[in-house]
CSV table of C-alpha atoms in Angstrom, one decimal:
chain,number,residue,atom,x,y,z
A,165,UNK,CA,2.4,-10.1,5.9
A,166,UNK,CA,3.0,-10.2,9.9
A,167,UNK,CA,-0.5,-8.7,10.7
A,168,UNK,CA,-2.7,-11.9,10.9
A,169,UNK,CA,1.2,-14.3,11.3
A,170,UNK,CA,1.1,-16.3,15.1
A,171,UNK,CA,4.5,-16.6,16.6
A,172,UNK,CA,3.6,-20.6,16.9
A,173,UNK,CA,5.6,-23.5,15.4
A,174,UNK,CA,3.5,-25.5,13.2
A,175,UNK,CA,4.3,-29.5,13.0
A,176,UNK,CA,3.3,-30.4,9.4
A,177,UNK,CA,2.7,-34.0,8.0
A,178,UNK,CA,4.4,-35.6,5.6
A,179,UNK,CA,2.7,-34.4,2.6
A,180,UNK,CA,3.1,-30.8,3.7
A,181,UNK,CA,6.7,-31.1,4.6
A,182,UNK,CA,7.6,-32.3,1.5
A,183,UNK,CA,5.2,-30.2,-1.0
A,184,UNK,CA,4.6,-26.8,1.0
A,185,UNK,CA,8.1,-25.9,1.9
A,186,UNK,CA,9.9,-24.6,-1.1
A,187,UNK,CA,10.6,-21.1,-2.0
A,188,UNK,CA,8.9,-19.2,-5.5
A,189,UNK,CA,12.7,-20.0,-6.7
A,190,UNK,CA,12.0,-23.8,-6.0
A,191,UNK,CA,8.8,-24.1,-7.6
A,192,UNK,CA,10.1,-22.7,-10.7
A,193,UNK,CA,13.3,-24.6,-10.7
A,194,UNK,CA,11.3,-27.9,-10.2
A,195,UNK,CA,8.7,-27.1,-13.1
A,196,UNK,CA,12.0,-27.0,-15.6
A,197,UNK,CA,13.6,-30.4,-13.6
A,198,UNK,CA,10.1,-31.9,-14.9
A,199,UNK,CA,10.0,-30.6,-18.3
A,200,UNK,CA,13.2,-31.5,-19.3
A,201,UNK,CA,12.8,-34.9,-17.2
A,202,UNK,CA,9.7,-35.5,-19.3
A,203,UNK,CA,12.1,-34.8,-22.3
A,204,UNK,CA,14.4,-36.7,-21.7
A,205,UNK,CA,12.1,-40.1,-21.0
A,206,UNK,CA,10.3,-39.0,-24.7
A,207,UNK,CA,13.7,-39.1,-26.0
A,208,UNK,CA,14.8,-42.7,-23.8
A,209,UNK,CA,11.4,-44.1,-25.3
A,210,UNK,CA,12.1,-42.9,-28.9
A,211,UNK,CA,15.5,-44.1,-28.8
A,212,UNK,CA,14.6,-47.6,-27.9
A,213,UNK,CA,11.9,-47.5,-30.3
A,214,UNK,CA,14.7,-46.5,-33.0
A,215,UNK,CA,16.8,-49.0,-31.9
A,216,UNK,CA,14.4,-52.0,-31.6
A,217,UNK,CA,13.2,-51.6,-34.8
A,218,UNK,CA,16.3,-50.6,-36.7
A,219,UNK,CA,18.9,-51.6,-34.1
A,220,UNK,CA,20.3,-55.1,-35.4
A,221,UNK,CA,20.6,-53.7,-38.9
A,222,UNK,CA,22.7,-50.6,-38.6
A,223,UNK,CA,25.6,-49.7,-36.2
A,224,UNK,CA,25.2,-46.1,-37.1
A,225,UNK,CA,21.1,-46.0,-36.0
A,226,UNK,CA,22.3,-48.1,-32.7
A,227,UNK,CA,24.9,-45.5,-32.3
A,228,UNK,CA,23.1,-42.0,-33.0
A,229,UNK,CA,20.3,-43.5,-31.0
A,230,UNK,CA,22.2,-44.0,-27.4
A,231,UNK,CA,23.9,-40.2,-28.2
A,232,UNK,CA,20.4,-39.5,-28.8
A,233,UNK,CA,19.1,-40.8,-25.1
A,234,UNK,CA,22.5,-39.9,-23.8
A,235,UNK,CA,22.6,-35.9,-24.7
A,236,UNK,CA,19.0,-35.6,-23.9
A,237,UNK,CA,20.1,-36.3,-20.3
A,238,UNK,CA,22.3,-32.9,-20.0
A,239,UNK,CA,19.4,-30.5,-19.3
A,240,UNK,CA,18.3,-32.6,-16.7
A,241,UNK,CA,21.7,-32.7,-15.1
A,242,UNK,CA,21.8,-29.0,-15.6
A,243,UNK,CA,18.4,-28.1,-14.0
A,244,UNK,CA,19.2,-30.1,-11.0
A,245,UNK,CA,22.1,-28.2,-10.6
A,246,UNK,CA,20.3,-24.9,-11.2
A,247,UNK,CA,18.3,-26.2,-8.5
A,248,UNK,CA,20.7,-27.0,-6.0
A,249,UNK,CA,22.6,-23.2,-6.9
A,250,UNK,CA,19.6,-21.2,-6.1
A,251,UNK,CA,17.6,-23.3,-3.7
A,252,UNK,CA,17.9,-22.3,0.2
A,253,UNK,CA,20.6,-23.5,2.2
A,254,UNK,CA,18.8,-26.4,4.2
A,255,UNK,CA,17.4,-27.9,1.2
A,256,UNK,CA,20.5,-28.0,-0.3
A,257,UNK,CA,22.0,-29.8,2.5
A,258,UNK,CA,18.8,-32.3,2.8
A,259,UNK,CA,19.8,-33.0,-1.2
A,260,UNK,CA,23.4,-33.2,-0.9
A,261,UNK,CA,23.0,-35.7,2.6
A,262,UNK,CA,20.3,-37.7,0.2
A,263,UNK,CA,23.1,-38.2,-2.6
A,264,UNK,CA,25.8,-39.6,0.1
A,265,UNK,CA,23.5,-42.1,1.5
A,266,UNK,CA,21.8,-43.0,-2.3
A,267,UNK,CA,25.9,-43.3,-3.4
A,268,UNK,CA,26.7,-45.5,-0.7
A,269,UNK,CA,23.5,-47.6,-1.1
A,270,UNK,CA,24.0,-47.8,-4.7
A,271,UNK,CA,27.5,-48.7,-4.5
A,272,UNK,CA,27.1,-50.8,-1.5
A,273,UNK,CA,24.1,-52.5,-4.1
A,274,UNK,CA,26.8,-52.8,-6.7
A,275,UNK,CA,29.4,-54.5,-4.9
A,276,UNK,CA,26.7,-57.2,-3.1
A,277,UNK,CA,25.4,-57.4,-6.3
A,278,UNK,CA,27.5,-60.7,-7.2
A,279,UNK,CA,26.8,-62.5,-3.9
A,280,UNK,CA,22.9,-61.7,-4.5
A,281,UNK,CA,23.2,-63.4,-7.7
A,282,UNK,CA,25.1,-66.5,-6.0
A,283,UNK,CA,22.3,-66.8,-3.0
A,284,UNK,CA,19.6,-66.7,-5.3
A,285,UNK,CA,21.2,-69.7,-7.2
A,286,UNK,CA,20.5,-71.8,-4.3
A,287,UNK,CA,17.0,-70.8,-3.7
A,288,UNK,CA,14.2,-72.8,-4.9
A,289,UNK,CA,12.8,-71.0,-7.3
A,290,UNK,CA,9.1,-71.5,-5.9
A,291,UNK,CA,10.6,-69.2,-3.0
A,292,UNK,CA,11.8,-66.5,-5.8
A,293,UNK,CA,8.2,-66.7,-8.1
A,294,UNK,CA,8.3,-65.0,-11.4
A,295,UNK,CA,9.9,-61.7,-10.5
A,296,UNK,CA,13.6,-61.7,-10.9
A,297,UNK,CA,14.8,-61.1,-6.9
A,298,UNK,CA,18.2,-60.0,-8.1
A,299,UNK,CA,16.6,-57.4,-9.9
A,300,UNK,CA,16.0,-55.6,-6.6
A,301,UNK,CA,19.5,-55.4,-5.8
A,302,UNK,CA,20.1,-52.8,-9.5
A,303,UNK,CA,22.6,-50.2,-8.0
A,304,UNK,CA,20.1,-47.5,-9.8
A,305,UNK,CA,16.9,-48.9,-8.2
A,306,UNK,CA,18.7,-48.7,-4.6
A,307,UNK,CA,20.4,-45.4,-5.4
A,308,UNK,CA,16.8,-43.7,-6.2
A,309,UNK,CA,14.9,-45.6,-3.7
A,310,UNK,CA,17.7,-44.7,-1.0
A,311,UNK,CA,18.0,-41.0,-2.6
A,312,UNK,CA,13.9,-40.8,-2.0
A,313,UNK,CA,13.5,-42.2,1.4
A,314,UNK,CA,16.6,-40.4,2.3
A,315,UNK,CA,15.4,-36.9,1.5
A,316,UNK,CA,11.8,-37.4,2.8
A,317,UNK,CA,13.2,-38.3,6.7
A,318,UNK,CA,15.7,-35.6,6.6
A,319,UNK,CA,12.9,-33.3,5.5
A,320,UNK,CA,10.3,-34.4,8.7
A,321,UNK,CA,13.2,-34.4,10.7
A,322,UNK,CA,14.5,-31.0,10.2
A,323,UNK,CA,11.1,-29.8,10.6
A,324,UNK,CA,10.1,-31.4,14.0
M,288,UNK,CA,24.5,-22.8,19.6
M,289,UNK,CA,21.9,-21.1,21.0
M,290,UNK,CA,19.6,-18.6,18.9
M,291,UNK,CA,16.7,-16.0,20.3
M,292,UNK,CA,15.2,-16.1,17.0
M,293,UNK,CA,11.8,-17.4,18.1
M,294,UNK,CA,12.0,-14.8,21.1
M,295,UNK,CA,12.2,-11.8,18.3
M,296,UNK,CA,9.8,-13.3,16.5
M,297,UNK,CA,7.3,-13.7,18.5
M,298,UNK,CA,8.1,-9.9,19.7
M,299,UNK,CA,7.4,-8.8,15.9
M,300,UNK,CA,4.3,-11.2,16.0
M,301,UNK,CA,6.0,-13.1,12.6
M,302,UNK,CA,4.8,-16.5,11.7
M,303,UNK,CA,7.6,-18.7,10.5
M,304,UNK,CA,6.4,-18.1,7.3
M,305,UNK,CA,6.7,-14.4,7.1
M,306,UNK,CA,10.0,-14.5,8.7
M,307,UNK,CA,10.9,-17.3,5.8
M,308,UNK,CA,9.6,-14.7,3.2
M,309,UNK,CA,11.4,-12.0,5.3
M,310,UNK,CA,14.8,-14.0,4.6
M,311,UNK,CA,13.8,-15.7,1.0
M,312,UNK,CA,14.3,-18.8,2.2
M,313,UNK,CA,11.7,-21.8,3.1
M,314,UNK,CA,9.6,-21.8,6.7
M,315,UNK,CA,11.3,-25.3,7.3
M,316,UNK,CA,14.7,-23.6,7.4
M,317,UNK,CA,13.6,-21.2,10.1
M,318,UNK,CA,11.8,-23.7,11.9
M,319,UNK,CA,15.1,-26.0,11.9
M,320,UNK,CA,17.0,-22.8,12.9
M,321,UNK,CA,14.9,-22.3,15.6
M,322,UNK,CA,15.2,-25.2,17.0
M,323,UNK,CA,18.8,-26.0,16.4
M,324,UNK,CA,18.4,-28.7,14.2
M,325,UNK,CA,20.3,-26.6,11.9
M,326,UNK,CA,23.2,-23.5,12.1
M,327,UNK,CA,22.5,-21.2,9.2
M,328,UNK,CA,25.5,-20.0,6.9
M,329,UNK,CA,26.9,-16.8,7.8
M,330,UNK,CA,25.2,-14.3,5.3
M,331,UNK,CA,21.7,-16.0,6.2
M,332,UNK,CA,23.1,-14.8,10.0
M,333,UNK,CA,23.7,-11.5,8.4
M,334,UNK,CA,20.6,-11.4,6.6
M,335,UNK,CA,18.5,-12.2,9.9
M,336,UNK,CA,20.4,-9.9,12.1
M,337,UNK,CA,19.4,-7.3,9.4
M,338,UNK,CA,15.9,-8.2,9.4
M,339,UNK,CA,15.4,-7.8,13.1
M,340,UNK,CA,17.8,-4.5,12.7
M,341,UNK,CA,20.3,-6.0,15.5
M,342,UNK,CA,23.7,-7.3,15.5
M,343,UNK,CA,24.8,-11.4,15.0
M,344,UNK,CA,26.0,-12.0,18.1
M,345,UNK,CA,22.4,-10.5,19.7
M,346,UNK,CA,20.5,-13.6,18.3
M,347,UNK,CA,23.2,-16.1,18.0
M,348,UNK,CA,25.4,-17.3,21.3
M,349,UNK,CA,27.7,-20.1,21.3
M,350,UNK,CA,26.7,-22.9,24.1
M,351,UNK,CA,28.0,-24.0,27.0
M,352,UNK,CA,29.4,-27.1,25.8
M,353,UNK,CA,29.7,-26.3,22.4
M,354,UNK,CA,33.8,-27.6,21.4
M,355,UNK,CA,34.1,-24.5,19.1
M,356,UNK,CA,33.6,-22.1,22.1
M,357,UNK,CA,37.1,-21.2,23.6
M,358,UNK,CA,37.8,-22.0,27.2
């Protein structure tokens, strides 16, 4: 292992900060975080298939299909925390800093979110076009978008 | 604090990324050690003072100005 290893500090780019730094424990742990994500959106899409089609009839179908898209989401909760158990120290601590600051965005989001819908009241709507601007200010959008960006500068910073 | 961890290294002629293997943990956590971005839990100290077969308090010293350090 050491006989061909330079005793240099490597400065890596973005992409290879964030993909080449995990640990054989990481890889595996973020294969299962994708397979049961990917689960969990198949079982999201078949719910609201299931409810669309058969929602306005039947309380019950409505019903079994949100516990449907609801339970689906415990293994992903679960992996991520498998995750965060096993992965090394510093990644953990880029993840848990991530979550503060996508919290705080999201809730910061949530709270705004009123005022937002006030301001865009007054604008023309020429100014606002087709897409729905309030729409950017969804506590979940922020919270991933913050929880993304977050992560990725904590990642090039701890390794400059 | 202040660490000699690139100073062994470089004795042993380790990449960051052999050490990381060395330790099980990822290169960017070394490098973030090394340059004290980042002060590693104790049993990862423990772990690298057994690596390079010397005690804590050989790699790791407290600075100057550091408000932990007693006057």
């Amino acid at each position: 292992m050491g006989k061909q290893g330079t005793a240099t500090t490597q400065r890596e780019s973005w992409a290879q900060v964030y993909c080449r730094t995990d640990t054989p424990a990481d890889r595996r742990n973020g294969r299962r975080i994708a397979a049961t994500s990917l689960l969990w959106v198949a079982a999201f899409l078949g719910s609201l298939m299931v409810m669309t089609r058969y929602g306005d009839s039947s309380l019950a179908i409505s019903s079994a299909a949100l516990v449907v898209a609801a339970v689906a989401w415990i293994p992903v909760v679960r992996s991520y925390l498998r995750f965060l158990r096993e992965t090394d120290e510093l990644t953990r601590l880029v993840q848990m800093q991530a979550m503060a600051v996508a919290f705080a965005a999201g809730l910061l989001a949530g709270l705004l979110d009123r005022f937002v819908v006030q301001i865009a009241g007054f604008l023309p709507s020429s100014l606002i076009g087709p897409l729905e601007f309030t729409d950017l200010f969804n506590p979940v959008l922020v919270m991933c978008g913050a929880f993304t960006i977050t992560s990725l500068v904590l990642q090039r910073w701890y390794s400059r | 604090m202040m660490n000699r961890l690139r100073v062994l290294r470089a004795e042993r002629q380790w990449s960051q990324a052999d050490l990381a293997a060395r330790l099980g943990v990822s290169r960017q956590t070394v490098n973030a050690i090394e340059t004290g971005r980042y002060h590693p839990s104790l049993p990862l100290a423990f772990d690298i003072a057994q690596v390079f077969a010397c005690r804590i308090e050989d790699i790791f010293q407290p600075d100057g100005d550091d408000p932990h350090t007693a006057p």
